[in-house]
PDB file of C-alpha atoms in Angstrom:
ATOM      1  CA  MET D   1     -23.812  13.502  -5.826  1.00 63.00           C
ATOM      2  CA  ASP D   2     -25.665  10.137  -7.235  1.00 67.00           C
ATOM      3  CA  GLN D   3     -22.250   8.905  -8.154  1.00 77.00           C
ATOM      4  CA  LEU D   4     -20.663   9.611  -4.909  1.00 79.00           C
ATOM      5  CA  LEU D   5     -23.145   7.945  -2.852  1.00 81.00           C
ATOM      6  CA  GLN D   6     -22.850   4.807  -5.060  1.00 79.00           C
ATOM      7  CA  HIS D   7     -19.162   4.908  -4.710  1.00 77.00           C
ATOM      8  CA  LEU D   8     -19.710   5.194  -0.742  1.00 84.00           C
ATOM      9  CA  VAL D   9     -21.758   2.143  -0.475  1.00 83.00           C
ATOM     10  CA  ASN D  10     -19.068   0.044  -2.743  1.00 83.00           C
ATOM     11  CA  THR D  11     -16.759   1.487   0.060  1.00 88.00           C
ATOM     12  CA  LEU D  12     -18.539   0.085   2.690  1.00 88.00           C
ATOM     13  CA  ILE D  13     -18.984  -3.570   1.007  1.00 85.00           C
ATOM     14  CA  LEU D  14     -15.260  -3.527   0.034  1.00 87.00           C
ATOM     15  CA  GLY D  15     -14.045  -2.035   3.273  1.00 90.00           C
ATOM     16  CA  GLY D  16     -15.355  -4.726   5.106  1.00 90.00           C
ATOM     17  CA  THR D  17     -13.528  -7.571   3.504  1.00 91.00           C
ATOM     18  CA  TYR D  18     -10.120  -5.434   3.762  1.00 92.00           C
ATOM     19  CA  ALA D  19     -10.925  -5.089   7.306  1.00 92.00           C
ATOM     20  CA  LEU D  20     -11.128  -8.652   7.983  1.00 92.00           C
ATOM     21  CA  LEU D  21      -7.773  -9.224   5.970  1.00 91.00           C
ATOM     22  CA  GLY D  22      -6.091  -6.465   7.793  1.00 91.00           C
ATOM     23  CA  ILE D  23      -7.198  -7.770  11.395  1.00 93.00           C
ATOM     24  CA  GLY D  24      -6.213 -11.294  10.457  1.00 92.00           C
ATOM     25  CA  LEU D  25      -2.730  -9.852   9.622  1.00 92.00           C
ATOM     26  CA  THR D  26      -2.064  -7.536  12.691  1.00 90.00           C
ATOM     27  CA  LEU D  27      -3.573 -10.232  15.099  1.00 90.00           C
ATOM     28  CA  ILE D  28      -0.787 -12.623  14.090  1.00 90.00           C
ATOM     29  CA  PHE D  29       2.214  -9.715  14.001  1.00 87.00           C
ATOM     30  CA  GLY D  30       0.913  -8.093  17.259  1.00 82.00           C
ATOM     31  CA  ILE D  31       0.743 -11.270  19.371  1.00 84.00           C
ATOM     32  CA  MET D  32       3.279 -13.548  17.614  1.00 85.00           C
ATOM     33  CA  ASN D  33       5.573 -11.135  16.011  1.00 82.00           C
ATOM     34  CA  VAL D  34       5.535 -12.868  12.892  1.00 86.00           C
ATOM     35  CA  VAL D  35       4.932 -11.380   9.409  1.00 86.00           C
ATOM     36  CA  ASN D  36       2.485 -14.051   7.916  1.00 90.00           C
ATOM     37  CA  PHE D  37       3.669 -14.350   4.067  1.00 92.00           C
ATOM     38  CA  THR D  38       0.844 -16.973   3.545  1.00 94.00           C
ATOM     39  CA  HIS D  39      -2.168 -14.420   4.282  1.00 94.00           C
ATOM     40  CA  GLY D  40      -2.751 -13.902   0.783  1.00 93.00           C
ATOM     41  CA  ALA D  41      -2.664 -17.665  -0.005  1.00 95.00           C
ATOM     42  CA  LEU D  42      -5.041 -18.342   2.676  1.00 96.00           C
ATOM     43  CA  TYR D  43      -7.374 -15.854   1.247  1.00 96.00           C
ATOM     44  CA  THR D  44      -7.074 -17.497  -2.081  1.00 96.00           C
ATOM     45  CA  VAL D  45      -7.626 -21.050  -0.096  1.00 96.00           C
ATOM     46  CA  GLY D  46     -10.922 -19.646   1.660  1.00 96.00           C
ATOM     47  CA  ALA D  47     -12.300 -18.844  -1.815  1.00 96.00           C
ATOM     48  CA  TYR D  48     -11.382 -22.199  -3.497  1.00 96.00           C
ATOM     49  CA  LEU D  49     -12.966 -23.837  -0.397  1.00 96.00           C
ATOM     50  CA  THR D  50     -16.135 -22.004  -1.134  1.00 96.00           C
ATOM     51  CA  TYR D  51     -16.198 -23.178  -4.668  1.00 95.00           C
ATOM     52  CA  LEU D  52     -15.119 -26.724  -4.104  1.00 94.00           C
ATOM     53  CA  ALA D  53     -18.399 -26.843  -1.260  1.00 94.00           C
ATOM     54  CA  VAL D  54     -20.885 -25.337  -3.616  1.00 94.00           C
ATOM     55  CA  SER D  55     -19.731 -26.817  -6.958  1.00 89.00           C
ATOM     56  CA  ALA D  56     -18.247 -29.953  -6.289  1.00 85.00           C
ATOM     57  CA  LEU D  57     -20.143 -31.086  -3.097  1.00 89.00           C
ATOM     58  CA  GLY D  58     -23.174 -29.389  -3.728  1.00 88.00           C
ATOM     59  CA  LEU D  59     -23.361 -27.747  -0.493  1.00 91.00           C
ATOM     60  CA  SER D  60     -25.850 -24.472   0.057  1.00 93.00           C
ATOM     61  CA  PHE D  61     -23.844 -21.389  -0.332  1.00 93.00           C
ATOM     62  CA  PHE D  62     -24.413 -20.252   3.607  1.00 94.00           C
ATOM     63  CA  LEU D  63     -22.976 -23.527   4.430  1.00 95.00           C
ATOM     64  CA  ALA D  64     -20.023 -23.244   2.482  1.00 95.00           C
ATOM     65  CA  LEU D  65     -18.879 -19.968   4.052  1.00 95.00           C
ATOM     66  CA  PRO D  66     -18.322 -21.350   7.619  1.00 95.00           C
ATOM     67  CA  ALA D  67     -16.810 -24.555   5.906  1.00 95.00           C
ATOM     68  CA  ALA D  68     -14.456 -22.316   4.257  1.00 96.00           C
ATOM     69  CA  ILE D  69     -13.729 -20.166   7.465  1.00 96.00           C
ATOM     70  CA  LEU D  70     -13.314 -23.715   9.408  1.00 97.00           C
ATOM     71  CA  GLY D  71     -10.925 -24.876   6.573  1.00 96.00           C
ATOM     72  CA  GLY D  72      -8.720 -21.628   7.015  1.00 96.00           C
ATOM     73  CA  LEU D  73      -8.930 -21.920  10.850  1.00 96.00           C
ATOM     74  CA  ALA D  74      -7.500 -25.731  10.614  1.00 97.00           C
ATOM     75  CA  LEU D  75      -4.847 -24.796   7.927  1.00 96.00           C
ATOM     76  CA  GLY D  76      -3.795 -21.795   9.936  1.00 96.00           C
ATOM     77  CA  ALA D  77      -3.092 -24.056  12.978  1.00 96.00           C
ATOM     78  CA  ALA D  78      -1.502 -26.570  10.860  1.00 96.00           C
ATOM     79  CA  ILE D  79       1.063 -24.036   9.423  1.00 96.00           C
ATOM     80  CA  GLU D  80       1.590 -22.727  12.948  1.00 95.00           C
ATOM     81  CA  LEU D  81       2.147 -26.395  14.781  1.00 95.00           C
ATOM     82  CA  VAL D  82       4.278 -27.795  11.944  1.00 94.00           C
ATOM     83  CA  LEU D  83       6.407 -24.648  10.737  1.00 92.00           C
ATOM     84  CA  LEU D  84       6.393 -21.837  13.045  1.00 92.00           C
ATOM     85  CA  ARG D  85       6.527 -23.762  16.496  1.00 91.00           C
ATOM     86  CA  PRO D  86       9.638 -25.293  15.816  1.00 92.00           C
ATOM     87  CA  LEU D  87      11.121 -22.086  14.540  1.00 87.00           C
ATOM     88  CA  ARG D  88       9.932 -20.060  17.745  1.00 84.00           C
ATOM     89  CA  GLY D  89      13.083 -18.203  18.949  1.00 79.00           C
ATOM     90  CA  SER D  90      14.943 -18.286  15.670  1.00 81.00           C
ATOM     91  CA  ASP D  91      15.595 -14.803  14.012  1.00 81.00           C
ATOM     92  CA  ILE D  92      13.191 -12.925  11.997  1.00 81.00           C
ATOM     93  CA  ASP D  93      14.991 -13.908   8.775  1.00 82.00           C
ATOM     94  CA  THR D  94      14.443 -17.747   8.974  1.00 88.00           C
ATOM     95  CA  THR D  95      10.969 -17.178   9.838  1.00 90.00           C
ATOM     96  CA  MET D  96      10.378 -15.002   7.113  1.00 90.00           C
ATOM     97  CA  LEU D  97      11.751 -17.132   4.556  1.00 91.00           C
ATOM     98  CA  VAL D  98      10.151 -20.200   5.744  1.00 93.00           C
ATOM     99  CA  MET D  99       6.784 -18.157   5.634  1.00 94.00           C
ATOM    100  CA  ILE D 100       7.297 -17.097   2.112  1.00 93.00           C
ATOM    101  CA  GLY D 101       8.115 -20.621   0.978  1.00 94.00           C
ATOM    102  CA  ALA D 102       4.981 -21.911   2.561  1.00 94.00           C
ATOM    103  CA  GLY D 103       2.760 -19.056   0.724  1.00 94.00           C
ATOM    104  CA  ILE D 104       4.219 -20.416  -2.742  1.00 94.00           C
ATOM    105  CA  ILE D 105       3.665 -23.998  -1.816  1.00 94.00           C
ATOM    106  CA  LEU D 106      -0.021 -22.835  -0.953  1.00 94.00           C
ATOM    107  CA  GLN D 107      -0.371 -21.028  -4.144  1.00 92.00           C
ATOM    108  CA  SER D 108       1.159 -23.786  -6.334  1.00 93.00           C
ATOM    109  CA  GLY D 109      -0.993 -26.104  -4.496  1.00 93.00           C
ATOM    110  CA  THR D 110      -4.060 -24.416  -5.755  1.00 93.00           C
ATOM    111  CA  LEU D 111      -2.821 -24.260  -9.068  1.00 93.00           C
ATOM    112  CA  TRP D 112      -2.282 -27.640  -9.545  1.00 93.00           C
ATOM    113  CA  LEU D 113      -5.236 -29.082  -7.925  1.00 91.00           C
ATOM    114  CA  PHE D 114      -7.833 -26.642  -9.903  1.00 91.00           C
ATOM    115  CA  GLY D 115      -5.721 -25.233 -12.819  1.00 90.00           C
ATOM    116  CA  GLY D 116      -5.490 -21.834 -13.973  1.00 87.00           C
ATOM    117  CA  VAL D 117      -8.551 -20.940 -15.482  1.00 91.00           C
ATOM    118  CA  ALA D 118     -10.726 -18.674 -13.336  1.00 92.00           C
ATOM    119  CA  LYS D 119     -13.694 -20.210 -11.782  1.00 92.00           C
ATOM    120  CA  SER D 120     -17.004 -18.568 -10.707  1.00 92.00           C
ATOM    121  CA  ILE D 121     -18.885 -19.466  -7.481  1.00 93.00           C
ATOM    122  CA  PRO D 122     -22.809 -19.879  -8.008  1.00 91.00           C
ATOM    123  CA  THR D 123     -24.881 -18.054  -5.237  1.00 92.00           C
ATOM    124  CA  PRO D 124     -28.707 -18.081  -4.498  1.00 91.00           C
ATOM    125  CA  PHE D 125     -29.007 -14.250  -4.674  1.00 91.00           C
ATOM    126  CA  PRO D 126     -30.840 -12.872  -7.789  1.00 89.00           C
ATOM    127  CA  GLU D 127     -29.087 -11.032 -10.556  1.00 83.00           C
ATOM    128  CA  ALA D 128     -31.370  -7.993 -10.292  1.00 83.00           C
ATOM    129  CA  PRO D 129     -29.780  -5.365  -8.002  1.00 82.00           C
ATOM    130  CA  LEU D 130     -31.663  -3.869  -5.133  1.00 82.00           C
ATOM    131  CA  GLN D 131     -32.339  -0.083  -5.998  1.00 80.00           C
ATOM    132  CA  LEU D 132     -32.375   2.320  -3.228  1.00 75.00           C
ATOM    133  CA  GLY D 133     -33.006   5.838  -4.545  1.00 74.00           C
ATOM    134  CA  PRO D 134     -30.043   6.720  -6.836  1.00 77.00           C
ATOM    135  CA  VAL D 135     -27.898   3.990  -5.059  1.00 80.00           C
ATOM    136  CA  SER D 136     -27.955   0.215  -6.974  1.00 82.00           C
ATOM    137  CA  VAL D 137     -26.433  -2.299  -4.809  1.00 84.00           C
ATOM    138  CA  SER D 138     -26.624  -6.135  -5.694  1.00 88.00           C
ATOM    139  CA  TRP D 139     -28.207  -8.420  -3.095  1.00 91.00           C
ATOM    140  CA  LEU D 140     -24.728 -10.210  -2.916  1.00 91.00           C
ATOM    141  CA  ARG D 141     -22.857  -7.143  -2.223  1.00 90.00           C
ATOM    142  CA  LEU D 142     -25.063  -6.334   0.731  1.00 91.00           C
ATOM    143  CA  PHE D 143     -24.948 -10.039   2.151  1.00 94.00           C
ATOM    144  CA  VAL D 144     -20.994  -9.863   1.896  1.00 93.00           C
ATOM    145  CA  LEU D 145     -21.176  -6.445   3.836  1.00 92.00           C
ATOM    146  CA  ALA D 146     -23.684  -7.890   6.535  1.00 94.00           C
ATOM    147  CA  ALA D 147     -21.326 -11.275   6.843  1.00 95.00           C
ATOM    148  CA  ALA D 148     -18.087  -9.100   6.883  1.00 94.00           C
ATOM    149  CA  LEU D 149     -19.471  -6.587   9.861  1.00 93.00           C
ATOM    150  CA  ALA D 150     -20.792  -9.742  11.750  1.00 95.00           C
ATOM    151  CA  LEU D 151     -17.054 -11.306  11.557  1.00 95.00           C
ATOM    152  CA  ILE D 152     -15.455  -8.106  12.836  1.00 93.00           C
ATOM    153  CA  GLY D 153     -17.823  -7.808  15.512  1.00 93.00           C
ATOM    154  CA  LEU D 154     -17.375 -11.659  16.419  1.00 94.00           C
ATOM    155  CA  THR D 155     -13.377 -11.156  16.361  1.00 93.00           C
ATOM    156  CA  TYR D 156     -13.783  -8.111  18.690  1.00 91.00           C
ATOM    157  CA  ALA D 157     -15.938  -9.873  21.324  1.00 93.00           C
ATOM    158  CA  LEU D 158     -13.652 -12.917  21.038  1.00 93.00           C
ATOM    159  CA  ILE D 159     -10.573 -10.586  21.925  1.00 91.00           C
ATOM    160  CA  ASN D 160     -12.185  -8.444  24.575  1.00 89.00           C
ATOM    161  CA  ARG D 161     -15.083 -10.630  25.957  1.00 91.00           C
ATOM    162  CA  THR D 162     -13.732 -14.035  26.612  1.00 92.00           C
ATOM    163  CA  ARG D 163     -10.859 -15.935  28.534  1.00 92.00           C
ATOM    164  CA  LEU D 164      -9.208 -16.969  25.361  1.00 92.00           C
ATOM    165  CA  GLY D 165      -9.192 -12.827  24.082  1.00 90.00           C
ATOM    166  CA  LEU D 166      -7.795 -11.932  27.868  1.00 91.00           C
ATOM    167  CA  ALA D 167      -4.909 -14.718  27.455  1.00 92.00           C
ATOM    168  CA  MET D 168      -4.119 -13.341  23.994  1.00 91.00           C
ATOM    169  CA  ARG D 169      -3.920  -9.767  25.343  1.00 88.00           C
ATOM    170  CA  SER D 170      -2.201 -10.928  28.026  1.00 89.00           C
ATOM    171  CA  THR D 171       0.590 -12.616  25.940  1.00 88.00           C
ATOM    172  CA  PHE D 172       0.887  -9.593  23.718  1.00 85.00           C
ATOM    173  CA  GLN D 173       1.342  -6.944  26.771  1.00 83.00           C
ATOM    174  CA  ASP D 174       4.189  -9.467  28.285  1.00 84.00           C
ATOM    175  CA  GLU D 175       4.560 -12.906  27.481  1.00 87.00           C
ATOM    176  CA  ASP D 176       7.182 -14.241  30.227  1.00 86.00           C
ATOM    177  CA  THR D 177       4.438 -12.518  32.667  1.00 87.00           C
ATOM    178  CA  ALA D 178       1.386 -14.427  31.086  1.00 89.00           C
ATOM    179  CA  ALA D 179       3.179 -17.825  31.121  1.00 89.00           C
ATOM    180  CA  LEU D 180       4.194 -17.098  35.102  1.00 86.00           C
ATOM    181  CA  MET D 181       0.215 -16.465  35.761  1.00 87.00           C
ATOM    182  CA  GLY D 182      -0.658 -19.830  34.235  1.00 87.00           C
ATOM    183  CA  VAL D 183      -1.319 -18.933  30.251  1.00 90.00           C
ATOM    184  CA  ASN D 184      -0.402 -21.661  27.939  1.00 92.00           C
ATOM    185  CA  VAL D 185       1.501 -19.257  25.313  1.00 91.00           C
ATOM    186  CA  ARG D 186       2.429 -21.902  22.744  1.00 92.00           C
ATOM    187  CA  LEU D 187      -1.524 -22.985  22.773  1.00 94.00           C
ATOM    188  CA  ILE D 188      -2.204 -18.899  22.283  1.00 94.00           C
ATOM    189  CA  TYR D 189       0.438 -18.882  19.556  1.00 94.00           C
ATOM    190  CA  THR D 190      -1.519 -21.793  17.603  1.00 94.00           C
ATOM    191  CA  ALA D 191      -5.002 -20.108  18.377  1.00 95.00           C
ATOM    192  CA  THR D 192      -3.802 -16.767  17.160  1.00 94.00           C
ATOM    193  CA  PHE D 193      -2.488 -17.959  14.000  1.00 95.00           C
ATOM    194  CA  ALA D 194      -5.485 -20.145  13.296  1.00 96.00           C
ATOM    195  CA  ILE D 195      -7.911 -17.017  14.074  1.00 95.00           C
ATOM    196  CA  GLY D 196      -5.970 -14.658  11.768  1.00 94.00           C
ATOM    197  CA  SER D 197      -6.063 -17.353   8.945  1.00 95.00           C
ATOM    198  CA  SER D 198      -9.770 -18.172   9.225  1.00 96.00           C
ATOM    199  CA  LEU D 199     -10.257 -14.686   8.829  1.00 95.00           C
ATOM    200  CA  ALA D 200      -8.211 -14.176   5.670  1.00 95.00           C
ATOM    201  CA  ALA D 201     -10.075 -17.288   4.344  1.00 96.00           C
ATOM    202  CA  ALA D 202     -13.186 -15.808   5.422  1.00 96.00           C
ATOM    203  CA  ALA D 203     -12.394 -12.720   3.005  1.00 95.00           C
ATOM    204  CA  GLY D 204     -11.455 -14.815   0.055  1.00 94.00           C
ATOM    205  CA  ALA D 205     -14.769 -16.787   0.651  1.00 95.00           C
ATOM    206  CA  LEU D 206     -16.861 -13.495   0.933  1.00 94.00           C
ATOM    207  CA  LEU D 207     -14.875 -11.779  -2.368  1.00 92.00           C
ATOM    208  CA  GLY D 208     -14.589 -15.057  -4.361  1.00 92.00           C
ATOM    209  CA  PRO D 209     -18.563 -14.852  -5.276  1.00 93.00           C
ATOM    210  CA  VAL D 210     -18.382 -11.407  -5.936  1.00 90.00           C
ATOM    211  CA  TYR D 211     -15.613 -11.604  -8.706  1.00 89.00           C
ATOM    212  CA  VAL D 212     -13.927 -15.030  -9.890  1.00 90.00           C
ATOM    213  CA  VAL D 213     -11.764 -17.488  -8.489  1.00 94.00           C
ATOM    214  CA  PHE D 214      -7.780 -18.071  -9.654  1.00 93.00           C
ATOM    215  CA  PRO D 215      -4.868 -19.347  -7.980  1.00 92.00           C
ATOM    216  CA  GLN D 216      -2.854 -15.630  -8.139  1.00 92.00           C
ATOM    217  CA  MET D 217      -5.575 -13.869  -6.640  1.00 92.00           C
ATOM    218  CA  GLY D 218      -4.176 -13.472  -2.986  1.00 91.00           C
ATOM    219  CA  GLY D 219      -1.100 -11.841  -4.351  1.00 89.00           C
ATOM    220  CA  LEU D 220      -2.639  -8.683  -4.513  1.00 87.00           C
ATOM    221  CA  ALA D 221      -4.859  -9.148  -1.444  1.00 89.00           C
ATOM    222  CA  GLU D 222      -1.731  -9.796   0.487  1.00 90.00           C
ATOM    223  CA  LEU D 223      -0.102  -6.598  -0.438  1.00 87.00           C
ATOM    224  CA  LYS D 224      -3.271  -4.586   0.485  1.00 88.00           C
ATOM    225  CA  ALA D 225      -3.487  -6.556   3.852  1.00 90.00           C
ATOM    226  CA  PHE D 226       0.032  -5.417   4.621  1.00 87.00           C
ATOM    227  CA  ALA D 227      -0.703  -1.798   3.380  1.00 85.00           C
ATOM    228  CA  ILE D 228      -3.761  -1.566   5.814  1.00 88.00           C
ATOM    229  CA  VAL D 229      -1.762  -2.997   8.736  1.00 86.00           C
ATOM    230  CA  ILE D 230       1.181  -0.405   8.075  1.00 83.00           C
ATOM    231  CA  LEU D 231      -1.554   2.360   7.541  1.00 83.00           C
ATOM    232  CA  GLY D 232      -3.199   1.620  10.722  1.00 81.00           C
ATOM    233  CA  GLY D 233      -0.334   0.934  12.943  1.00 74.00           C
ATOM    234  CA  LEU D 234       1.175  -2.463  13.465  1.00 73.00           C
ATOM    235  CA  GLY D 235      -0.393  -4.654  15.982  1.00 74.00           C
ATOM    236  CA  ASN D 236      -3.429  -2.569  16.374  1.00 81.00           C
ATOM    237  CA  ILE D 237      -6.776  -4.186  15.511  1.00 84.00           C
ATOM    238  CA  THR D 238      -8.893  -1.103  15.430  1.00 85.00           C
ATOM    239  CA  GLY D 239      -6.548   0.829  13.212  1.00 86.00           C
ATOM    240  CA  ALA D 240      -6.514  -2.301  10.752  1.00 88.00           C
ATOM    241  CA  ALA D 241     -10.241  -2.317  10.715  1.00 89.00           C
ATOM    242  CA  ILE D 242     -10.421   1.755  10.020  1.00 89.00           C
ATOM    243  CA  GLY D 243      -7.411   1.231   7.286  1.00 87.00           C
ATOM    244  CA  GLY D 244      -9.398  -1.175   5.290  1.00 90.00           C
ATOM    245  CA  PHE D 245     -12.466   1.407   5.123  1.00 90.00           C
ATOM    246  CA  ILE D 246      -9.867   4.101   4.273  1.00 88.00           C
ATOM    247  CA  LEU D 247      -8.131   1.768   1.646  1.00 88.00           C
ATOM    248  CA  ALA D 248     -11.368   0.743   0.037  1.00 89.00           C
ATOM    249  CA  LEU D 249     -12.709   4.522   0.125  1.00 88.00           C
ATOM    250  CA  ALA D 250      -9.324   5.265  -1.816  1.00 85.00           C
ATOM    251  CA  GLU D 251      -9.527   2.846  -4.432  1.00 84.00           C
ATOM    252  CA  GLU D 252     -13.205   3.957  -5.050  1.00 84.00           C
ATOM    253  CA  LEU D 253     -13.014   7.160  -5.454  1.00 81.00           C
ATOM    254  CA  GLY D 254      -9.588   7.139  -7.235  1.00 77.00           C
ATOM    255  CA  ALA D 255     -11.428   4.705  -9.854  1.00 74.00           C
ATOM    256  CA  GLY D 256     -14.500   6.921 -10.145  1.00 72.00           C
ATOM    257  CA  TYR D 257     -12.985  10.119 -10.537  1.00 73.00           C
ATOM    258  CA  ILE D 258      -9.395   9.557 -11.884  1.00 74.00           C
ATOM    259  CA  SER D 259      -9.288   6.248 -13.902  1.00 69.00           C
ATOM    260  CA  SER D 260     -10.120   2.977 -13.002  1.00 69.00           C
ATOM    261  CA  GLY D 261      -6.684   1.666 -14.195  1.00 70.00           C
ATOM    262  CA  TYR D 262      -5.235   3.517 -11.010  1.00 70.00           C
ATOM    263  CA  ARG D 263      -7.352   1.712  -8.655  1.00 74.00           C
ATOM    264  CA  ASP D 264      -4.976  -0.077  -6.978  1.00 75.00           C
ATOM    265  CA  ALA D 265      -2.348   2.366  -7.125  1.00 78.00           C
ATOM    266  CA  MET D 266      -4.499   5.078  -5.843  1.00 72.00           C
ATOM    267  CA  GLY D 267      -4.712   3.388  -2.359  1.00 69.00           C
ATOM    268  CA  PHE D 268      -1.136   2.863  -2.116  1.00 75.00           C
ATOM    269  CA  LEU D 269      -0.419   6.529  -2.746  1.00 80.00           C
ATOM    270  CA  ILE D 270      -2.685   7.709   0.023  1.00 75.00           C
ATOM    271  CA  ILE D 271      -0.915   4.976   2.273  1.00 75.00           C
ATOM    272  CA  ILE D 272       2.588   6.480   1.178  1.00 81.00           C
ATOM    273  CA  ALA D 273       1.434  10.121   1.919  1.00 79.00           C
ATOM    274  CA  VAL D 274      -0.002   9.224   5.235  1.00 77.00           C
ATOM    275  CA  LEU D 275       3.302   7.582   6.266  1.00 77.00           C
ATOM    276  CA  LEU D 276       5.284  10.332   5.272  1.00 83.00           C
ATOM    277  CA  VAL D 277       3.433  12.531   7.950  1.00 81.00           C
ATOM    278  CA  LYS D 278       3.203   9.764  10.447  1.00 79.00           C
ATOM    279  CA  PRO D 279       5.533   6.686   9.741  1.00 74.00           C
ATOM    280  CA  THR D 280       4.301   4.472  12.516  1.00 73.00           C
ATOM    281  CA  GLY D 281       0.960   4.657  11.059  1.00 72.00           C
ATOM    282  CA  LEU D 282      -2.636   6.278  12.040  1.00 73.00           C
ATOM    283  CA  PHE D 283      -3.070   4.138  15.121  1.00 73.00           C
ATOM    284  CA  ALA D 284       0.189   3.158  16.166  1.00 64.00           C
ATOM    285  CA  ARG D 285       0.220   0.794  19.308  1.00 54.00           C
ATOM    286  CA  ALA D 286       1.962   0.845  22.462  1.00 47.00           C
ATOM    287  CA  GLU D 287       5.469  -1.394  22.305  1.00 44.00           C
ATOM    288  CA  ARG D 288       5.404  -4.674  23.870  1.00 42.00           C
ATOM    289  CA  ILE D 289       6.467  -4.776  27.343  1.00 34.00           C
ATOM    290  CA  GLY D 290       9.958  -6.406  28.392  1.00 33.00           C
TER     291      GLY D 290
END
């Protein structure tokens, strides 16, 4: 029982960052109908921006995190303006190839700038873990969980409680009608990609200090993000959040009770099983109108 409680605590911490990855990716797909193959690279960029701010610039860890998120926001806006906006209306194959190329360029850029040696991000938290009965958890992981939940809450509030969120939901429902009602659809696309990219960077900034930072770290994270989105239902933000926690639970239980070597495989096996029963995912969204 003690071991199970420990795995459940670890699931909450890991699931929060997985949910950020999934929400960012499904937000872009649901509104823009774009498969974002730069998502993993943006996750890596967020981790490296945190490392750069703390280790090179000497910023406080708590200031480095919002700086990394803003950096992801700006980079995402630049990608949409430079690469996606000129391709609007092009076939999906062309867009996918361009996004794959952009992802490779971003990953190669981090390798060129920072080298291939893994780097650690120093944090102000004590190394001694917090002991809660039979459960032991580090202060850093508790902070990661709190920050991830706060970002998820802010994203939901943005989408459901602001004029920008209303415009984004209108564009998702019917792009042409939204434009006729005065919504600047091009601006919504830029904002959507920027917000989704900032969530990917936030996940990297939060998990970077927990593990280590290296240029290829976004590859597996991107695969997991796609798996989460497919599991939760394409375009469904709530489904992506829940899917992130389901994937984290599958990984934790698989690593704890079967083998740590199957940690990543267990999550994907669960997803395959779910999709065999319900191919549209657990929380399939309604189709776009029009």
